[in-house]
Coordinates of C-alpha atoms in Angstrom, one line a residue:
Chain A
X247 CA 34.7 -2.5 32.6
X248 CA 31.2 -3.4 31.5
X249 CA 29.9 -4.3 35.1
X250 CA 31.2 -1.0 36.3
X251 CA 29.5 0.7 33.5
X252 CA 26.4 -1.2 34.5
X253 CA 26.8 -0.4 38.2
X254 CA 27.0 3.5 37.2
X255 CA 24.0 3.0 34.9
X256 CA 21.9 1.6 37.7
X257 CA 23.2 4.2 40.2
X258 CA 22.5 7.4 37.9
X259 CA 18.9 5.7 37.1
X260 CA 18.3 4.8 40.7
X261 CA 18.8 8.5 41.9
X262 CA 16.3 9.7 39.3
X263 CA 13.5 7.0 40.2
X264 CA 14.2 7.7 44.1
X265 CA 13.8 11.5 43.5
X266 CA 10.4 10.9 41.7
X267 CA 9.4 8.5 44.4
X268 CA 10.2 10.6 46.9
X269 CA 8.4 13.7 45.9
X270 CA 5.2 11.6 45.4
X271 CA 5.6 9.9 48.7
X272 CA 6.1 13.2 50.5
X273 CA 2.7 14.7 48.4
X274 CA 1.0 11.5 49.4
X275 CA 1.8 11.4 53.1
X276 CA 1.5 15.2 53.5
X277 CA -2.2 14.7 54.7
X278 CA -4.2 12.1 57.0
X279 CA -7.0 10.5 55.2
X280 CA -9.4 11.9 57.5
X281 CA -8.1 15.4 56.3
X282 CA -8.2 14.1 52.7
X283 CA -11.8 13.2 53.3
X284 CA -12.9 16.3 54.8
X285 CA -11.2 18.4 52.3
X286 CA -13.0 16.6 49.2
X287 CA -16.2 17.0 50.9
X288 CA -15.8 20.9 51.2
X289 CA -18.0 22.8 48.6
X290 CA -15.2 24.8 46.8
X291 CA -13.5 21.6 46.0
X292 CA -16.4 19.6 44.9
X293 CA -17.1 22.8 42.5
X294 CA -13.5 22.8 41.7
X295 CA -13.9 19.0 40.7
X296 CA -16.8 19.6 38.9
X297 CA -15.7 22.6 36.9
X298 CA -12.6 20.6 35.9
X299 CA -14.6 17.7 34.8
X300 CA -17.0 19.7 32.7
X301 CA -14.5 22.0 30.9
X302 CA -12.2 19.1 30.3
X303 CA -15.0 17.0 28.9
X304 CA -16.3 19.5 26.5
X305 CA -12.6 20.2 25.4
X306 CA -12.3 16.9 24.6
X307 CA -15.6 16.6 22.3
X308 CA -14.5 20.4 20.7
X309 CA -11.1 18.7 20.1
X310 CA -12.6 15.7 18.4
X311 CA -15.1 17.8 16.2
X312 CA -12.3 20.2 15.2
X313 CA -9.2 17.8 15.5
X314 CA -10.4 14.9 13.4
X315 CA -10.9 16.8 10.2
X316 CA -7.7 18.7 10.7
X317 CA -5.8 15.4 11.3
X318 CA -7.5 13.4 8.5
X319 CA -6.6 16.4 6.0
X320 CA -2.8 16.4 7.4
X321 CA -2.4 12.7 7.2
X322 CA -4.1 12.0 4.0
X323 CA -3.9 15.2 1.5
X324 CA -0.9 16.8 -0.2
X325 CA -1.2 20.4 -0.5
X326 CA 0.9 23.6 -0.5
X327 CA 1.4 25.1 3.0
X328 CA 1.0 21.6 4.7
X329 CA 4.4 21.5 6.5
X330 CA 3.6 24.9 8.0
X331 CA 0.0 23.8 9.1
X332 CA 1.8 20.6 10.7
X333 CA 4.3 22.7 12.5
X334 CA 1.6 25.2 13.8
X335 CA -0.6 22.3 15.2
X336 CA 2.5 21.3 17.2
X337 CA 3.2 24.8 18.6
X338 CA 1.1 24.9 21.5
X339 CA 2.7 21.7 22.5
X340 CA 6.1 23.2 23.0
X341 CA 4.9 26.8 24.1
X342 CA 4.9 27.7 27.3
X343 CA 1.1 27.8 28.4
X344 CA 1.5 31.3 29.9
X345 CA 2.4 32.4 26.4
X346 CA -0.8 30.4 25.1
X347 CA -2.9 32.2 27.9
X348 CA -1.4 35.6 26.8
X349 CA -2.3 34.8 23.6
X350 CA -5.8 34.3 24.2
X351 CA -5.9 37.1 26.6
X352 CA -5.0 39.7 23.8
X353 CA -7.1 38.5 21.6
X354 CA -10.5 38.3 23.5
X355 CA -9.0 41.3 25.6
X356 CA -10.3 45.1 25.4
X357 CA -8.4 45.9 22.2
X358 CA -8.4 42.6 20.7
X359 CA -10.3 41.6 17.5
X360 CA -12.2 38.9 19.4
X361 CA -13.0 41.2 22.1
X362 CA -16.9 41.5 21.6
X363 CA -17.1 38.0 22.9
X364 CA -17.3 37.7 26.5
X365 CA -14.6 35.1 27.2
X366 CA -12.5 36.5 30.0
X367 CA -12.9 35.4 33.5
X368 CA -15.6 32.7 32.5
X369 CA -15.7 29.2 32.0
X370 CA -15.7 29.6 28.3
X371 CA -12.3 31.3 28.9
X372 CA -11.3 28.1 30.4
X373 CA -12.5 25.8 28.0
X374 CA -10.6 27.9 24.9
X375 CA -7.5 28.1 26.9
X376 CA -7.7 24.2 27.5
X377 CA -8.5 23.7 23.9
X378 CA -5.5 25.8 22.7
X379 CA -3.0 23.9 24.9
X380 CA -4.4 20.4 24.6
X381 CA -6.3 19.6 21.3
X382 CA -2.6 19.2 19.8
X383 CA -2.3 15.9 21.5
X384 CA -5.6 14.6 19.7
X385 CA -4.8 16.0 16.4
X386 CA -0.9 14.4 16.8
X387 CA -2.5 11.0 17.6
X388 CA -5.3 11.1 15.3
X389 CA -2.7 12.1 12.4
X390 CA -0.4 9.2 13.1
X391 CA -3.5 6.9 13.4
X392 CA -4.9 7.9 9.8
X393 CA -1.1 7.7 8.4
X394 CA -0.7 4.1 9.7
X395 CA -4.0 3.1 7.6
X396 CA -2.8 1.2 4.6
X397 CA -3.4 3.4 1.7
X398 CA -4.2 0.2 -0.4
X399 CA -7.1 -0.7 1.8
X400 CA -8.6 3.1 1.3
X401 CA -8.0 2.6 -2.4
X402 CA -9.7 -0.8 -2.3
X403 CA -12.7 0.6 -0.7
X404 CA -12.8 3.4 -3.4
X405 CA -12.7 0.9 -6.2
X406 CA -15.7 -1.2 -4.4
X407 CA -17.6 1.6 -5.0
X408 CA -17.2 3.6 -2.0
X409 CA -17.4 7.2 -1.9
X410 CA -14.7 9.5 -0.2
X411 CA -17.1 10.0 2.9
X412 CA -18.1 6.2 2.9
X413 CA -14.5 5.4 3.1
X414 CA -13.8 7.8 6.0
X415 CA -16.8 6.5 7.8
X416 CA -16.5 2.7 7.4
X417 CA -12.6 2.1 6.8
X418 CA -10.2 5.2 7.7
X419 CA -12.1 6.0 11.2
X420 CA -12.8 2.6 12.7
X421 CA -9.3 1.6 11.5
X422 CA -7.8 4.8 13.3
X423 CA -10.2 4.4 16.4
X424 CA -7.5 3.4 18.9
X425 CA -4.8 6.0 17.8
X426 CA -8.0 8.6 18.4
X427 CA -8.7 7.0 21.6
X428 CA -5.3 7.4 23.1
X429 CA -5.3 11.0 21.8
X430 CA -8.6 11.6 23.5
X431 CA -7.2 10.2 26.8
X432 CA -4.3 12.6 26.4
X433 CA -6.1 15.5 25.4
X434 CA -8.5 15.1 28.4
X435 CA -5.4 14.5 30.9
X436 CA -3.6 17.7 29.4
X437 CA -7.0 19.7 29.9
X438 CA -7.2 18.6 33.2
X439 CA -4.1 19.6 34.4
X440 CA -3.9 22.7 32.5
X441 CA -3.0 25.8 34.6
X442 CA -0.9 28.3 33.0
X443 CA -3.3 29.2 30.2
X444 CA -6.3 28.7 32.2
X445 CA -5.2 31.4 35.0
X446 CA -4.1 33.8 32.6
X447 CA -7.4 33.8 30.9
X448 CA -9.9 33.1 33.4
X449 CA -8.1 34.1 36.7
X450 CA -8.8 32.4 39.9
X451 CA -12.2 33.1 41.1
X452 CA -13.4 30.6 43.7
X453 CA -16.5 28.7 42.5
X454 CA -16.7 30.5 39.3
X455 CA -13.2 29.8 37.6
X456 CA -11.8 27.7 40.2
X457 CA -10.5 24.4 38.3
X458 CA -8.6 21.8 40.4
X459 CA -5.2 23.1 39.3
X460 CA -6.2 26.6 39.9
X461 CA -7.6 25.5 43.3
X462 CA -4.2 23.5 44.1
X463 CA -2.5 26.8 43.5
X464 CA -4.4 29.1 45.4
X465 CA -4.8 26.8 48.1
X466 CA -1.2 26.4 48.4
X467 CA -0.3 30.0 48.2
X468 CA -2.7 30.7 50.8
X469 CA -1.4 28.1 53.4
X470 CA -4.5 25.6 53.1
X471 CA -1.8 22.6 52.1
X472 CA -4.3 20.0 53.0
X473 CA -6.7 21.1 50.4
X474 CA -4.1 21.4 47.7
X475 CA -3.0 18.1 48.7
X476 CA -6.5 16.7 48.1
X477 CA -7.2 18.1 44.9
X478 CA -3.4 16.8 43.8
X479 CA -4.2 13.4 44.7
X480 CA -7.2 13.0 42.7
X481 CA -5.0 14.1 40.0
X482 CA -2.4 11.9 40.5
X483 CA -5.0 8.8 40.5
X484 CA -6.3 10.6 37.2
X485 CA -2.7 10.7 35.9
X486 CA -1.9 7.0 36.8
X487 CA -5.6 5.8 35.2
X488 CA -4.5 7.8 32.1
X489 CA -1.2 6.4 31.6
X490 CA -2.3 2.8 32.3
X491 CA -5.2 3.4 29.5
X492 CA -2.5 5.0 27.0
X493 CA -0.3 2.1 27.4
X494 CA -2.9 -0.4 26.8
X495 CA -4.5 1.4 23.7
X496 CA -0.6 1.4 22.5
X497 CA -0.6 -2.2 22.9
X498 CA -3.9 -2.9 21.0
X499 CA -2.3 -1.0 18.1
X500 CA -4.1 0.2 15.1
X501 CA -5.8 -1.9 12.6
X502 CA -5.3 -5.4 14.0
X503 CA -8.3 -5.6 16.3
X504 CA -9.7 -8.6 14.0
X505 CA -13.5 -9.1 13.5
X506 CA -16.1 -7.0 14.5
X507 CA -19.7 -8.3 15.1
X508 CA -20.7 -11.1 13.2
X509 CA -22.5 -11.2 9.7
X510 CA -24.9 -13.4 8.4
Chain B
X14 CA -13.2 -2.8 -23.6
X15 CA -10.3 -0.6 -21.9
X16 CA -8.6 1.7 -23.7
X17 CA -5.8 4.2 -22.9
X18 CA -4.7 6.8 -25.2
X19 CA -1.6 9.0 -24.7
X20 CA -1.5 8.7 -20.9
X21 CA 1.2 10.8 -19.1
X22 CA 2.0 11.0 -15.4
X23 CA 4.9 12.3 -13.5
X24 CA 5.4 12.2 -10.0
X25 CA 7.6 15.5 -9.5
X26 CA 10.6 15.0 -11.4
X27 CA 9.8 11.5 -11.8
X28 CA 8.4 10.7 -15.5
X29 CA 6.7 7.5 -15.0
X30 CA 4.3 7.2 -17.8
X31 CA 5.0 8.8 -21.0
X32 CA 2.2 8.9 -23.7
X33 CA 1.1 5.3 -22.8
X34 CA -1.4 3.7 -25.2
X35 CA -3.1 0.3 -24.9
X36 CA -6.5 -1.3 -25.4
X37 CA -7.5 -4.5 -24.0
X38 CA -10.6 -6.0 -25.9
X39 CA -14.0 -7.1 -24.0
X40 CA -13.3 -10.5 -22.3
X41 CA -9.8 -10.6 -22.8
X42 CA -7.0 -11.3 -20.3
X43 CA -4.5 -8.6 -21.0
X44 CA -1.2 -8.8 -19.4
X45 CA 0.9 -5.7 -18.7
X46 CA 4.4 -7.1 -18.4
X47 CA 7.5 -5.0 -17.4
X48 CA 10.3 -4.8 -14.8
X49 CA 9.8 -3.1 -11.5
X50 CA 9.5 0.9 -11.9
X51 CA 8.4 0.6 -15.6
X52 CA 4.8 2.3 -14.9
X53 CA 2.7 -0.9 -14.8
X54 CA 1.1 -0.1 -11.2
X55 CA 0.6 3.6 -12.1
X56 CA -1.2 2.3 -15.2
X57 CA -3.9 0.2 -13.3
X58 CA -4.0 3.2 -10.8
X59 CA -4.7 5.7 -13.5
X60 CA -7.4 3.3 -15.2
X61 CA -8.9 2.9 -11.8
X62 CA -9.1 6.4 -10.8
X63 CA -7.0 6.2 -7.8
X64 CA -4.1 8.2 -9.4
X65 CA -5.1 11.3 -11.9
X66 CA -3.4 11.3 -15.3
X67 CA -1.4 14.6 -16.2
X68 CA -2.4 14.0 -19.9
X69 CA -4.4 11.4 -22.2
X70 CA -7.9 9.9 -22.2
X71 CA -9.1 6.6 -20.6
X72 CA -12.2 4.7 -22.3
X73 CA -14.4 2.3 -21.0
X74 CA -16.6 0.8 -24.0
X75 CA -16.4 3.9 -25.7
X76 CA -17.1 6.2 -23.0
X77 CA -14.2 8.6 -21.5
X78 CA -14.0 8.2 -18.2
X79 CA -11.0 10.6 -16.8
X80 CA -13.6 12.8 -14.7
X81 CA -15.4 9.7 -13.3
X82 CA -14.5 9.5 -9.7
X83 CA -13.1 5.6 -8.9
X84 CA -16.1 4.7 -7.0
X85 CA -18.4 5.3 -10.3
X86 CA -16.0 3.3 -12.5
X87 CA -17.2 0.0 -12.0
X88 CA -13.7 -1.3 -12.0
X89 CA -12.7 -4.0 -9.5
X90 CA -9.0 -3.9 -8.2
X91 CA -7.1 -6.9 -6.9
X92 CA -4.0 -5.3 -4.9
X93 CA -0.4 -7.0 -4.5
X94 CA -0.9 -7.2 -0.6
X95 CA -4.6 -8.2 -0.6
X96 CA -5.6 -4.9 0.8
X97 CA -8.2 -6.4 2.9
X98 CA -10.1 -4.5 5.7
X99 CA -8.6 -5.7 8.7
X100 CA -11.7 -4.7 11.0
X101 CA -14.2 -6.7 9.0
X102 CA -14.5 -10.6 8.9
X103 CA -14.4 -12.4 5.5
X104 CA -18.3 -12.2 4.7
X105 CA -18.1 -8.3 5.4
X106 CA -15.1 -8.0 3.3
X107 CA -16.7 -9.4 0.5
X108 CA -20.2 -7.7 1.4
X109 CA -18.4 -4.2 1.4
X110 CA -18.8 -3.2 -2.2
X111 CA -22.5 -4.3 -2.3
X112 CA -23.0 -2.1 0.7
X113 CA -21.0 0.6 -0.7
X114 CA -23.6 0.8 -3.4
X115 CA -21.7 -0.2 -6.5
X116 CA -23.9 -2.4 -7.9
X117 CA -26.5 -0.7 -9.7
X118 CA -30.0 -0.9 -8.8
X119 CA -29.0 -3.2 -5.9
X120 CA -28.3 -0.5 -3.2
X121 CA -28.0 -2.5 0.2
X122 CA -31.2 -4.2 1.0
X123 CA -31.3 -5.2 4.4
X124 CA -29.4 -8.5 4.7
X125 CA -30.3 -9.0 1.1
X126 CA -26.6 -9.3 -0.2
X127 CA -26.3 -13.1 1.1
X128 CA -26.8 -14.2 -2.3
X129 CA -24.4 -12.2 -4.0
X130 CA -21.8 -12.8 -1.4
X131 CA -22.3 -16.5 -1.5
X132 CA -21.8 -16.7 -5.2
X133 CA -18.4 -14.6 -5.0
X134 CA -17.4 -16.8 -2.3
X135 CA -18.1 -20.0 -4.0
X136 CA -16.6 -18.7 -7.2
X137 CA -13.2 -18.4 -5.3
X138 CA -13.6 -21.6 -3.3
X139 CA -14.1 -19.9 0.1
X140 CA -17.3 -21.6 1.0
X141 CA -17.4 -21.8 5.1
X142 CA -14.9 -18.9 5.7
X143 CA -17.4 -16.2 6.3
X144 CA -16.9 -15.3 10.0
X145 CA -13.1 -15.9 9.9
X146 CA -10.8 -13.0 10.5
X147 CA -8.9 -12.5 7.1
X148 CA -5.9 -11.4 8.6
X149 CA -5.5 -14.9 10.2
X150 CA -5.8 -16.6 6.8
X151 CA -3.0 -17.8 4.7
X152 CA -1.8 -15.4 2.0
X153 CA -3.6 -17.6 -0.8
X154 CA -6.7 -17.3 1.2
X155 CA -6.4 -13.6 1.5
X156 CA -6.1 -13.3 -2.3
X157 CA -9.3 -15.6 -2.6
X158 CA -11.2 -13.1 -0.6
X159 CA -9.9 -10.0 -2.2
X160 CA -10.8 -11.8 -5.6
X161 CA -14.1 -12.4 -4.4
X162 CA -14.9 -9.0 -3.0
X163 CA -13.8 -7.5 -6.1
X164 CA -15.9 -10.1 -8.2
X165 CA -19.2 -9.6 -5.7
X166 CA -19.5 -6.0 -7.2
X167 CA -19.8 -7.7 -10.7
X168 CA -17.7 -5.0 -12.1
X169 CA -17.3 -3.9 -15.9
X170 CA -13.9 -4.8 -15.9
X171 CA -10.9 -6.2 -13.4
X172 CA -7.7 -4.9 -13.0
X173 CA -5.0 -7.1 -10.9
X174 CA -1.9 -5.8 -9.6
X175 CA 0.8 -8.6 -9.3
X176 CA -1.8 -10.5 -7.2
X177 CA 0.5 -13.6 -7.0
X178 CA 3.9 -12.3 -6.4
X179 CA 3.7 -12.5 -2.3
X180 CA 2.6 -16.1 -2.4
X181 CA 4.9 -19.2 -2.5
X182 CA 5.4 -21.0 -5.8
X183 CA 3.0 -24.0 -4.8
X184 CA 0.1 -21.7 -4.2
X185 CA 1.1 -19.4 -6.9
X186 CA 0.8 -21.9 -9.4
X187 CA -2.6 -23.2 -8.4
X188 CA -4.1 -19.8 -8.0
X189 CA -2.9 -18.7 -11.2
X190 CA -4.7 -21.5 -13.0
X191 CA -8.0 -20.8 -11.4
X192 CA -7.7 -17.1 -12.0
X193 CA -7.2 -18.1 -15.7
X194 CA -10.0 -20.3 -15.2
X195 CA -12.4 -18.1 -13.5
X196 CA -11.7 -15.3 -16.0
X197 CA -12.5 -17.3 -19.0
X198 CA -15.7 -18.6 -17.2
X199 CA -16.8 -14.9 -16.4
X200 CA -15.4 -13.6 -19.5
X201 CA -14.6 -10.6 -17.4
X202 CA -12.3 -8.2 -19.3
X203 CA -9.3 -8.3 -17.2
X204 CA -5.9 -6.2 -16.8
X205 CA -3.0 -8.2 -15.0
X206 CA 0.2 -6.7 -14.1
X207 CA 3.2 -8.9 -13.7
X208 CA 7.0 -8.8 -14.0
X209 CA 6.8 -12.6 -14.1
X210 CA 7.5 -14.0 -18.0
X211 CA 5.8 -17.1 -17.0
X212 CA 2.7 -16.0 -15.4
X213 CA 2.4 -13.5 -18.4
X214 CA 2.8 -16.2 -20.7
X215 CA 0.3 -18.5 -18.9
X216 CA -2.5 -16.3 -18.6
X217 CA -2.2 -13.7 -21.3
X218 CA -4.7 -13.8 -24.2
X219 CA -2.5 -10.8 -25.2
X220 CA 0.4 -9.3 -23.7
X221 CA 2.0 -6.1 -23.6
X222 CA 5.8 -5.2 -22.6
X223 CA 5.9 -1.8 -20.7
X224 CA 9.2 0.0 -20.7
X225 CA 10.2 3.6 -19.3
X226 CA 6.3 4.2 -19.2
X227 CA 5.2 3.1 -22.3
X228 CA 3.9 0.1 -24.5
X229 CA 7.2 -1.2 -26.0
X230 CA 5.3 -4.0 -27.9
X231 CA 1.8 -5.7 -27.5
X232 CA 0.7 -8.8 -29.0
X233 CA -0.3 -12.5 -28.5
X234 CA 2.3 -14.5 -26.0
X235 CA 3.5 -16.2 -29.3
X236 CA 4.4 -13.1 -30.8
X237 CA 5.8 -11.5 -27.7
X238 CA 8.1 -14.3 -26.6
X239 CA 9.0 -16.0 -30.2
X240 CA 8.1 -13.0 -32.9
X241 CA 9.2 -9.8 -30.9
X242 CA 9.4 -6.8 -33.3
X243 CA 11.5 -5.1 -30.7
X244 CA 14.9 -5.8 -29.4
X245 CA 14.4 -4.9 -25.9
X246 CA 11.5 -7.1 -26.0
X247 CA 13.3 -10.0 -27.3
X248 CA 15.8 -9.4 -24.5
X249 CA 13.4 -8.9 -21.7
X250 CA 11.5 -12.2 -22.4
X251 CA 15.0 -14.4 -22.4
X252 CA 16.1 -14.1 -26.2
X253 CA 19.6 -14.7 -25.0
X254 CA 21.0 -14.9 -28.6
X255 CA 20.6 -11.6 -30.4
X256 CA 23.3 -10.9 -33.1
X257 CA 23.9 -7.9 -35.2
X258 CA 24.1 -8.9 -38.9
X259 CA 23.3 -8.4 -42.6
X260 CA 21.2 -10.2 -45.1
X261 CA 23.3 -11.7 -47.6
X262 CA 20.8 -13.6 -49.4
X263 CA 17.3 -14.3 -50.2
X264 CA 16.0 -17.4 -51.7
X265 CA 12.2 -16.8 -52.3
X266 CA 11.6 -20.1 -53.8
X267 CA 12.6 -22.2 -50.7
X268 CA 11.5 -19.5 -48.4
X269 CA 14.8 -19.0 -46.9
X270 CA 17.4 -16.4 -46.3
X271 CA 20.8 -16.1 -45.0
X272 CA 22.4 -13.6 -42.6
X273 CA 25.8 -12.9 -41.9
X274 CA 26.9 -11.8 -38.3
X275 CA 30.7 -11.4 -39.5
X276 CA 31.7 -14.3 -37.4
X277 CA 29.4 -16.8 -38.9
X278 CA 26.2 -17.5 -41.2
X279 CA 22.6 -18.2 -40.3
X280 CA 20.0 -19.4 -42.2
X281 CA 16.6 -18.2 -41.3
X282 CA 13.0 -18.4 -42.9
X283 CA 12.0 -15.7 -45.7
X284 CA 12.3 -12.3 -44.5
X285 CA 10.4 -9.6 -46.4
X286 CA 13.4 -7.3 -47.1
X287 CA 16.5 -6.7 -49.3
X288 CA 20.1 -8.0 -49.3
X289 CA 22.4 -5.9 -47.4
X290 CA 19.7 -4.5 -45.0
X291 CA 21.2 -4.5 -41.4
X292 CA 18.9 -6.9 -39.0
X293 CA 19.2 -8.6 -35.7
X294 CA 19.0 -12.3 -35.5
X295 CA 17.7 -14.1 -32.2
X296 CA 17.4 -17.5 -31.3
X297 CA 16.0 -18.7 -28.0
X298 CA 18.4 -21.0 -25.8
X299 CA 16.0 -23.5 -25.7
X300 CA 15.6 -24.3 -29.5
X301 CA 19.2 -25.1 -29.7
X302 CA 20.3 -28.7 -29.8
X303 CA 23.8 -29.0 -28.2
X304 CA 25.9 -32.0 -29.5
X305 CA 29.5 -32.8 -28.5
X306 CA 31.3 -32.2 -32.0
X307 CA 32.9 -35.8 -32.3
X308 CA 29.3 -37.4 -32.4
X309 CA 27.0 -37.3 -35.5
X310 CA 23.9 -35.3 -35.2
X311 CA 20.6 -36.5 -36.3
X312 CA 18.7 -33.3 -36.4
X313 CA 18.7 -33.3 -40.3
X314 CA 15.8 -30.9 -40.9
X315 CA 17.7 -28.2 -38.9
X316 CA 19.4 -25.7 -41.4
X317 CA 22.0 -24.2 -39.0
X318 CA 25.1 -26.0 -37.6
X319 CA 27.7 -23.8 -35.7
X320 CA 30.9 -25.5 -33.9
X321 CA 32.0 -23.9 -30.9
X322 CA 33.9 -24.5 -27.4
X323 CA 32.1 -24.1 -23.9
X324 CA 33.1 -21.4 -22.0
X325 CA 30.8 -22.2 -18.7
X326 CA 28.0 -24.2 -17.6
X327 CA 25.5 -23.3 -14.7
X328 CA 22.1 -24.0 -13.5
X329 CA 19.7 -21.8 -14.9
X330 CA 16.0 -22.8 -12.7
X331 CA 15.3 -26.2 -13.6
X332 CA 17.8 -26.5 -16.9
X333 CA 21.3 -25.9 -17.3
X334 CA 22.8 -23.2 -19.2
X335 CA 25.7 -23.8 -21.5
X336 CA 27.7 -20.7 -22.7
X337 CA 29.4 -21.4 -25.7
X338 CA 32.1 -19.2 -27.5
X339 CA 31.0 -19.3 -31.5
X340 CA 33.8 -17.9 -33.5
X341 CA 34.3 -14.8 -31.0
X342 CA 30.5 -14.5 -30.3
X343 CA 28.8 -16.1 -27.1
X344 CA 25.7 -17.9 -27.6
X345 CA 23.5 -19.4 -24.4
X346 CA 22.0 -22.6 -24.8
X347 CA 19.5 -24.3 -22.3
X348 CA 19.5 -28.0 -22.0
X349 CA 18.3 -30.5 -19.5
X350 CA 20.3 -31.7 -16.3
X351 CA 20.1 -35.2 -17.6
X352 CA 21.2 -34.1 -21.1
X353 CA 24.3 -32.2 -19.6
X354 CA 25.2 -35.3 -17.5
X355 CA 24.6 -38.1 -20.1
X356 CA 26.8 -35.8 -22.8
X357 CA 29.3 -35.6 -19.8
X358 CA 30.1 -31.8 -20.9
X359 CA 32.7 -29.8 -19.4
X360 CA 33.9 -26.4 -19.8
X361 CA 36.6 -26.2 -22.8
X362 CA 34.6 -28.8 -24.7
X363 CA 34.0 -28.5 -28.5
X364 CA 30.3 -28.8 -29.3
X365 CA 28.2 -28.5 -32.2
X366 CA 25.0 -26.4 -31.9
X367 CA 21.9 -27.2 -34.3
X368 CA 18.9 -25.2 -34.5
X369 CA 16.1 -25.0 -37.3
X370 CA 15.7 -21.8 -39.7
X371 CA 12.5 -21.2 -37.9
X372 CA 14.5 -20.9 -34.9
X373 CA 16.1 -18.0 -36.1
X374 CA 14.0 -14.8 -35.5
X375 CA 15.0 -11.7 -37.6
X376 CA 14.1 -8.0 -36.0
X377 CA 14.3 -5.5 -39.1

């Protein structure tokens, strides 16, 4: 009984793993190395890669700037409407990116309240779209990290004469740094992979708003599979690295990093 | 001096402190004793400014500090679970408060906290631990680091929240002696929270028993444990034998009084009251001498002799507790294991309970 159960479990799981492996293998074998090498040297592809890197890095920095205070407040303060804010932060994670894109499009579009800002079909638009979709990952991770800091340790700092800001800088932030780092990795990966909202807000203009994901879509639709595959392969490598980094950061855990630097 | 006047604090529906008053004198070790949930920790938290009181005033040396933020109160805090900074080594932990600038007129000089840190580490016997990771130390050592960390800032007073409750018995006893010694040497006003009576007795210059968010009674250990004014305190401190009764006679010349419980009579020392007053008579289990009733007792100075029958005998810590049926009432007696064996006590045996008039404490 139990062995037949185990066999069925393995079979079902095997189908799933087989499917994923097959898909990735198909993608990886869709082009030859020379084709790949040729594609990634094309100016359009290089431009897409650079644009993706630039925008995603700016997005991570902006997410840190706005996300850390938001996460800290959500993790440590009690106030009315906290649950609503908490849910609001999660919303972009579950919302289809197209809907996020549409929201930005309407807000910054002709009749929108933010129409005076020239954002649509520009790099700024890409950044806003990616920020909207990706920053919740940072806030979520940072919030969990701040929550896991022992409140007694924070209180101890206060009774030792540390102001709230000093305590934040010297206790909460260092203790939450691994959680924040894994949030950064996830946010960056999400920003890099963002397509729906980006395409809605910034369109697909080669050399101007063509990010890697937008490039994959455009080239695949226009029949230039090898360019799509080349971009995809780069994203796959990045995705794997991200996952490994993420697991590594998760394993270190928060707050148990031991001594830092030597004293006296 | 630390003084609390009418402190109230609720968490939602849960009223934790209800008009709590207390005052710890300068240089004394003031123990807050109470069972869990009685508001001990919240009291400390309010004094330190970590929890905002709903009502009431907090004074340190006469100045009201209600609106002073915690980092400007100059109050050291030692936590139950040490609360060391896991990302800093032992030296950096102890130095933290000095760097944060608590110590007036000594705002972090470059590398200039070494003397203060060294002194604090020496006080708690942690010389040579400077570069160790605090998380890898034993519980006792971690609490020493926490103590050194609090002392390094030279606080006005120190609050300790069950600092020994996570340690094993041997370490706990050793550290308790050291804390008592240290506190006396520095003369630091301290409030020490515990649920452990032995600890309260051993450490406290004065003890306050907390119940339902207020001080039930405060006084010297002698008073709290042997002459409490409240029945709750008597029960809480292990006064097992409490009998309701009425004063039947007062003999001022001999300094004694008689109390009748209805089932038996007790002789006690003079009570400033009148005949007919309803009182509670208390006898601590360890104050009673137990003998088999077929033997002669030699305790002639004792004024009370009551016969009874053993209901049950069971271990009570290092002692044996004997429950004796005394004319329908139950009395608890503590005797040593050796005595229990030598007397050959068994359930159902007839025994004679003897105790002095001075052992009978009367709650009016």
